[in-house]
PDB file of N, CA and C in Angstrom:
ATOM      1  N   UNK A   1      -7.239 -10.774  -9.658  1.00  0.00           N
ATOM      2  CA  UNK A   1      -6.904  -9.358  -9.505  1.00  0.00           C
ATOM      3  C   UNK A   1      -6.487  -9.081  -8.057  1.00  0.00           C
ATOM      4  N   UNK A   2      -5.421  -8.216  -7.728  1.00  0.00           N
ATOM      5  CA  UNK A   2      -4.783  -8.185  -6.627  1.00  0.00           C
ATOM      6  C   UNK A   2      -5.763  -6.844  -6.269  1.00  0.00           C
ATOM      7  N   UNK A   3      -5.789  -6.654  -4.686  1.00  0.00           N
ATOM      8  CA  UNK A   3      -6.975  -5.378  -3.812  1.00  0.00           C
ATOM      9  C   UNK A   3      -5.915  -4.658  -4.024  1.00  0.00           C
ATOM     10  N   UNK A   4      -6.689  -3.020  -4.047  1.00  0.00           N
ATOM     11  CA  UNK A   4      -6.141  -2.063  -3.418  1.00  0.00           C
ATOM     12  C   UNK A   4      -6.058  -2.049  -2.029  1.00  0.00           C
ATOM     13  N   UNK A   5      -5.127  -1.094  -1.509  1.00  0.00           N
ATOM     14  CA  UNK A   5      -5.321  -1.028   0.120  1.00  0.00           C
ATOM     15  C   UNK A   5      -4.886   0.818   0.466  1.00  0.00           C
ATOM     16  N   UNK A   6      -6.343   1.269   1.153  1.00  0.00           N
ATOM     17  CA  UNK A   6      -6.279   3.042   1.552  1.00  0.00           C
ATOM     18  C   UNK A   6      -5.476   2.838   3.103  1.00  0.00           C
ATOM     19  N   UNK A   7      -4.654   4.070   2.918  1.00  0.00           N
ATOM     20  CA  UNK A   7      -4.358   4.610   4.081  1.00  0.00           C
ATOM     21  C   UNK A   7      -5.309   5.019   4.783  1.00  0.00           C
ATOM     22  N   UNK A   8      -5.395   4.310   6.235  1.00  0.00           N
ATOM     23  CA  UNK A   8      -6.668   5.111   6.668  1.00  0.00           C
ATOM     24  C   UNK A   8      -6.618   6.608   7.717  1.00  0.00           C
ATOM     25  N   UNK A   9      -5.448   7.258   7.128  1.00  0.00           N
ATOM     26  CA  UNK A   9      -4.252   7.993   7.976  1.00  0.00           C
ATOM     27  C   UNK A   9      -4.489   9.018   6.876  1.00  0.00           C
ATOM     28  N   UNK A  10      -4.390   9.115   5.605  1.00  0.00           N
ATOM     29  CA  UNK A  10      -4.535  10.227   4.415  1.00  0.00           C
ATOM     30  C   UNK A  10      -5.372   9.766   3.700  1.00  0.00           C
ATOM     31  N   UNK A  11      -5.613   8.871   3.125  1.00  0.00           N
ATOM     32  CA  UNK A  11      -6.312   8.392   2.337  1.00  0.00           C
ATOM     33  C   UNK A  11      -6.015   8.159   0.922  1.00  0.00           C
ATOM     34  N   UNK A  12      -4.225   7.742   0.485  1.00  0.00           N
ATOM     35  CA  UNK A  12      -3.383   7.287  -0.104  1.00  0.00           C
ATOM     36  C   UNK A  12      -4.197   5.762  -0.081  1.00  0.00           C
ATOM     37  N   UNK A  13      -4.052   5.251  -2.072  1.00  0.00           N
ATOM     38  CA  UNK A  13      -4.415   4.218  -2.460  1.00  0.00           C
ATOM     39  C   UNK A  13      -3.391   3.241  -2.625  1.00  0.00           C
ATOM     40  N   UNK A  14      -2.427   2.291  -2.224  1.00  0.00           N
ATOM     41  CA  UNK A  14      -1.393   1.558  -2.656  1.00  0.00           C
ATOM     42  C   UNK A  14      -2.231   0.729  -3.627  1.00  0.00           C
ATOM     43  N   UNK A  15      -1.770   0.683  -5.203  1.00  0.00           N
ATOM     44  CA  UNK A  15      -3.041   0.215  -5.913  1.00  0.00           C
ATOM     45  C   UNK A  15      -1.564  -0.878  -6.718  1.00  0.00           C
ATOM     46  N   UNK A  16      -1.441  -2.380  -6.687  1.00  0.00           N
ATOM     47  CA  UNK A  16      -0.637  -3.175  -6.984  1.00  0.00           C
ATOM     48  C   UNK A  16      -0.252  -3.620  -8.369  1.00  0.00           C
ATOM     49  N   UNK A  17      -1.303  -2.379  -8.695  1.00  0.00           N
ATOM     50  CA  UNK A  17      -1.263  -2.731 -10.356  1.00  0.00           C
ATOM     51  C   UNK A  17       0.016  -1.671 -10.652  1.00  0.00           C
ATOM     52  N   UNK A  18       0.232  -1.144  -9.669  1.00  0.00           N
ATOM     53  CA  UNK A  18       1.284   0.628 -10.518  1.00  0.00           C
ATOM     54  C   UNK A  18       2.449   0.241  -9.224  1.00  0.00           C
ATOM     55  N   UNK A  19       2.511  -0.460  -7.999  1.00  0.00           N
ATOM     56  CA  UNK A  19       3.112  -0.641  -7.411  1.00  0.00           C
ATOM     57  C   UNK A  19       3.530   0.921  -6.335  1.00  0.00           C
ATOM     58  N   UNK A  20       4.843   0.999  -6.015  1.00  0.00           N
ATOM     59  CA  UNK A  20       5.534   2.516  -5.746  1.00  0.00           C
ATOM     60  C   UNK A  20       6.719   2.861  -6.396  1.00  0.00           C
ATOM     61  N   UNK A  21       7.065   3.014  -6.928  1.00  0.00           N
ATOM     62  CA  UNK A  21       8.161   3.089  -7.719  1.00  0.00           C
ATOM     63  C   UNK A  21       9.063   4.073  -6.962  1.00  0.00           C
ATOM     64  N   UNK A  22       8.651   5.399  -6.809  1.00  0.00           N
ATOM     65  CA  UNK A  22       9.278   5.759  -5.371  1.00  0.00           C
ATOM     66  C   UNK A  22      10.125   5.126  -4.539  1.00  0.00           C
ATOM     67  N   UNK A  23       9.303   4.122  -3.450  1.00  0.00           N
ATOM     68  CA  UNK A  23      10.137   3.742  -2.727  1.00  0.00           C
ATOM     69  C   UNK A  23      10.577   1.999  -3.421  1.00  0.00           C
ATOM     70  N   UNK A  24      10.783   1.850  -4.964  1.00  0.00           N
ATOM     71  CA  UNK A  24      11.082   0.489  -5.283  1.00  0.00           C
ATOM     72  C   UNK A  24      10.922  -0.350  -4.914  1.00  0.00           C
ATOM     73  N   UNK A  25       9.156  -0.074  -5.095  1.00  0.00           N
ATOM     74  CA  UNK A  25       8.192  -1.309  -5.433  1.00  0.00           C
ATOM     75  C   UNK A  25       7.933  -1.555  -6.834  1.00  0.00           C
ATOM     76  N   UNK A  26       8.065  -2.641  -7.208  1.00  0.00           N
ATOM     77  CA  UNK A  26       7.975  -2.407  -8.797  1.00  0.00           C
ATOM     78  C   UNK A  26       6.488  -3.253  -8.843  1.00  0.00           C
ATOM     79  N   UNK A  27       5.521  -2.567  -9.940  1.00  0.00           N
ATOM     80  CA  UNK A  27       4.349  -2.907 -10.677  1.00  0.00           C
ATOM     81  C   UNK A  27       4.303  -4.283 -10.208  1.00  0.00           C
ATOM     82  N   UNK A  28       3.065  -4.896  -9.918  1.00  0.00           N
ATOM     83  CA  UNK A  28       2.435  -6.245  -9.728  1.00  0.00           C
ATOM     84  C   UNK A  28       2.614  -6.807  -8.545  1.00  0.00           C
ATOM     85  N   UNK A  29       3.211  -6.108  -7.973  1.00  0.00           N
ATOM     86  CA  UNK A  29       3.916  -6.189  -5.834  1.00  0.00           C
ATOM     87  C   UNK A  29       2.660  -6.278  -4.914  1.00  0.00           C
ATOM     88  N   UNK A  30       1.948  -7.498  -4.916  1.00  0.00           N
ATOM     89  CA  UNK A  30       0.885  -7.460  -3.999  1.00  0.00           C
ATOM     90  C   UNK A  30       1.242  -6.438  -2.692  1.00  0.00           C
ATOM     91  N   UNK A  31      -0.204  -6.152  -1.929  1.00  0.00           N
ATOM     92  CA  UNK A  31       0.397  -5.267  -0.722  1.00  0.00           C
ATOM     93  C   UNK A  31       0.867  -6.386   0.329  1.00  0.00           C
ATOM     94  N   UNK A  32       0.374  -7.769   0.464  1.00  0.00           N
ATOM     95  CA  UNK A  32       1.008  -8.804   1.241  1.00  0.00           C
ATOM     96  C   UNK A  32       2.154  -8.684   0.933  1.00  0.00           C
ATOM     97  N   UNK A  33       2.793  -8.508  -0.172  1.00  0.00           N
ATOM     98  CA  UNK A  33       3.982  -8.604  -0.201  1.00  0.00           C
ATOM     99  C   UNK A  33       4.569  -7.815  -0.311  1.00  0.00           C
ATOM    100  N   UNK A  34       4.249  -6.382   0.369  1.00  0.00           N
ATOM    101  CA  UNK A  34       5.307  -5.518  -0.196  1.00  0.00           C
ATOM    102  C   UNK A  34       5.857  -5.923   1.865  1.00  0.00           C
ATOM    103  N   UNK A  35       7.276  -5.073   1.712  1.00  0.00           N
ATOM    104  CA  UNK A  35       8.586  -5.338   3.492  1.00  0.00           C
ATOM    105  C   UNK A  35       7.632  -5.005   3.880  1.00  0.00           C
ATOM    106  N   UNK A  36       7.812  -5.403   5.502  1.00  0.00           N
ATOM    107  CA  UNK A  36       7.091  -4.869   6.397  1.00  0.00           C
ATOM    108  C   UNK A  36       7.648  -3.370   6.905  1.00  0.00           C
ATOM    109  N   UNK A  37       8.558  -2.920   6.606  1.00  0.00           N
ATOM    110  CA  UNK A  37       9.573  -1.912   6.474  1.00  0.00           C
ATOM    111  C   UNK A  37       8.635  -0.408   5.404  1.00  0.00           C
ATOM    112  N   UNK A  38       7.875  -1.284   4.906  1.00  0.00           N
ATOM    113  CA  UNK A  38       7.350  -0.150   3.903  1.00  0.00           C
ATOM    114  C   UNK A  38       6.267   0.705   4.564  1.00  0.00           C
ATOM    115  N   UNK A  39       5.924   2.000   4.104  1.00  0.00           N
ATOM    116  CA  UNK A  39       5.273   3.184   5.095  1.00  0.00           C
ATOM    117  C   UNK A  39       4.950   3.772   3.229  1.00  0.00           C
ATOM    118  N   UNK A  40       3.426   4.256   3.921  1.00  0.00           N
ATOM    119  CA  UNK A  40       2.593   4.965   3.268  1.00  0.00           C
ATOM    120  C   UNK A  40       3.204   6.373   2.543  1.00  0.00           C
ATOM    121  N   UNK A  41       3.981   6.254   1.286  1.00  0.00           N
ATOM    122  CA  UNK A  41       4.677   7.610   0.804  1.00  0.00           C
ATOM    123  C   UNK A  41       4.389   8.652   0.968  1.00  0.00           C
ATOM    124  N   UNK A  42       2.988   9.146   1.335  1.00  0.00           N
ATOM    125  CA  UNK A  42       2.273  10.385   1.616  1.00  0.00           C
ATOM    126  C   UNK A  42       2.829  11.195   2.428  1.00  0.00           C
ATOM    127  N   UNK A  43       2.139   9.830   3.626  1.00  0.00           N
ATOM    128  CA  UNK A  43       2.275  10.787   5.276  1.00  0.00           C
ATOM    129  C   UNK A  43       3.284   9.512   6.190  1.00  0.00           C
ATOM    130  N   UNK A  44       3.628   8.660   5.548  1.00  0.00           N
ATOM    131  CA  UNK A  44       4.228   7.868   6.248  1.00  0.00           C
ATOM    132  C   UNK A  44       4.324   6.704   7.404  1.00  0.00           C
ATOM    133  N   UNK A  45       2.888   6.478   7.568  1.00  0.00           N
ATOM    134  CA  UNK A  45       2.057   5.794   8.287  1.00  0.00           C
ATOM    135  C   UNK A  45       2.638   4.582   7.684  1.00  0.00           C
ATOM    136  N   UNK A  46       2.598   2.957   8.635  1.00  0.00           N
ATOM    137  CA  UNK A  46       3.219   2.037   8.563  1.00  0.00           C
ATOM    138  C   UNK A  46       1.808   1.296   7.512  1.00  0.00           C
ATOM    139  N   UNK A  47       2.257  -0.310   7.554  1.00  0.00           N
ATOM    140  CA  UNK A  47       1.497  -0.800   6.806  1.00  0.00           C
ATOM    141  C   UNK A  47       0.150  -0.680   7.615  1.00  0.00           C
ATOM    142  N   UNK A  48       0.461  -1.101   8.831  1.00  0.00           N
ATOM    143  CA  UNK A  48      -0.687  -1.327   9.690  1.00  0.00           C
ATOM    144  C   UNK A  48      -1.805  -0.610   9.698  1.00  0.00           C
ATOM    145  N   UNK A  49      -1.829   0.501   8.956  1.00  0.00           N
ATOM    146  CA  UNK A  49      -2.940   1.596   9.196  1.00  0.00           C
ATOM    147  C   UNK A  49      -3.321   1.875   7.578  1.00  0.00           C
ATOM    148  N   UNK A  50      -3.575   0.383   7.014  1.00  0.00           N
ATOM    149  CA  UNK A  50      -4.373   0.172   5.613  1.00  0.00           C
ATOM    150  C   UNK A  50      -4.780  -0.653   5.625  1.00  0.00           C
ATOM    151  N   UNK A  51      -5.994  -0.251   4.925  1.00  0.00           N
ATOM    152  CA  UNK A  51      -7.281  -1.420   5.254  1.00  0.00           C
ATOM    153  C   UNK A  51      -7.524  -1.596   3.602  1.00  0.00           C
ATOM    154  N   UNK A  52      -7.780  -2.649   3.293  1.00  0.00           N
ATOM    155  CA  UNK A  52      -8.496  -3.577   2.269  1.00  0.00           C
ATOM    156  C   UNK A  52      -9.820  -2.890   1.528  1.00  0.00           C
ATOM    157  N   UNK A  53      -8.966  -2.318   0.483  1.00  0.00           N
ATOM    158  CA  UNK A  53     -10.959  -1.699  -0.355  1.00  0.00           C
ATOM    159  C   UNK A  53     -11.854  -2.809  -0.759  1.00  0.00           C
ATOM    160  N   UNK A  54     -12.824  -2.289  -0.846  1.00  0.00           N
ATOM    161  CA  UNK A  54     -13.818  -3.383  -1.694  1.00  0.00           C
ATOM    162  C   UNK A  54     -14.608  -4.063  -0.385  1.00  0.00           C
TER     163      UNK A  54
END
């Protein structure tokens, strides 16, 4: 099972099971693997400022 990962900026879940479809991530897109280009859809915060649930 792939982690969720919270914004620790809003508190937006990138959850890899639903992906973002938004910004075309499609379903099953680990967060390792989503661009490094990608930002938190909420508030827009980079990857860097999500931390690992669990």
């Amino acid at each position: 099972m792939m982690a969720s990962y919270r914004c620790v900026v809003c508190g937006y879940v990138y959850d890899p099971a639903e992906g973002d479809s938004a910004s075309g991530i499609a379903a099953g897109t680990a967060f390792e693997d989503l661009p490094d280009s990608w930002v938190c859809p909420v508030c827009g915060a980079p990857k860097t400022e999500f931390e690992k649930e669990g």
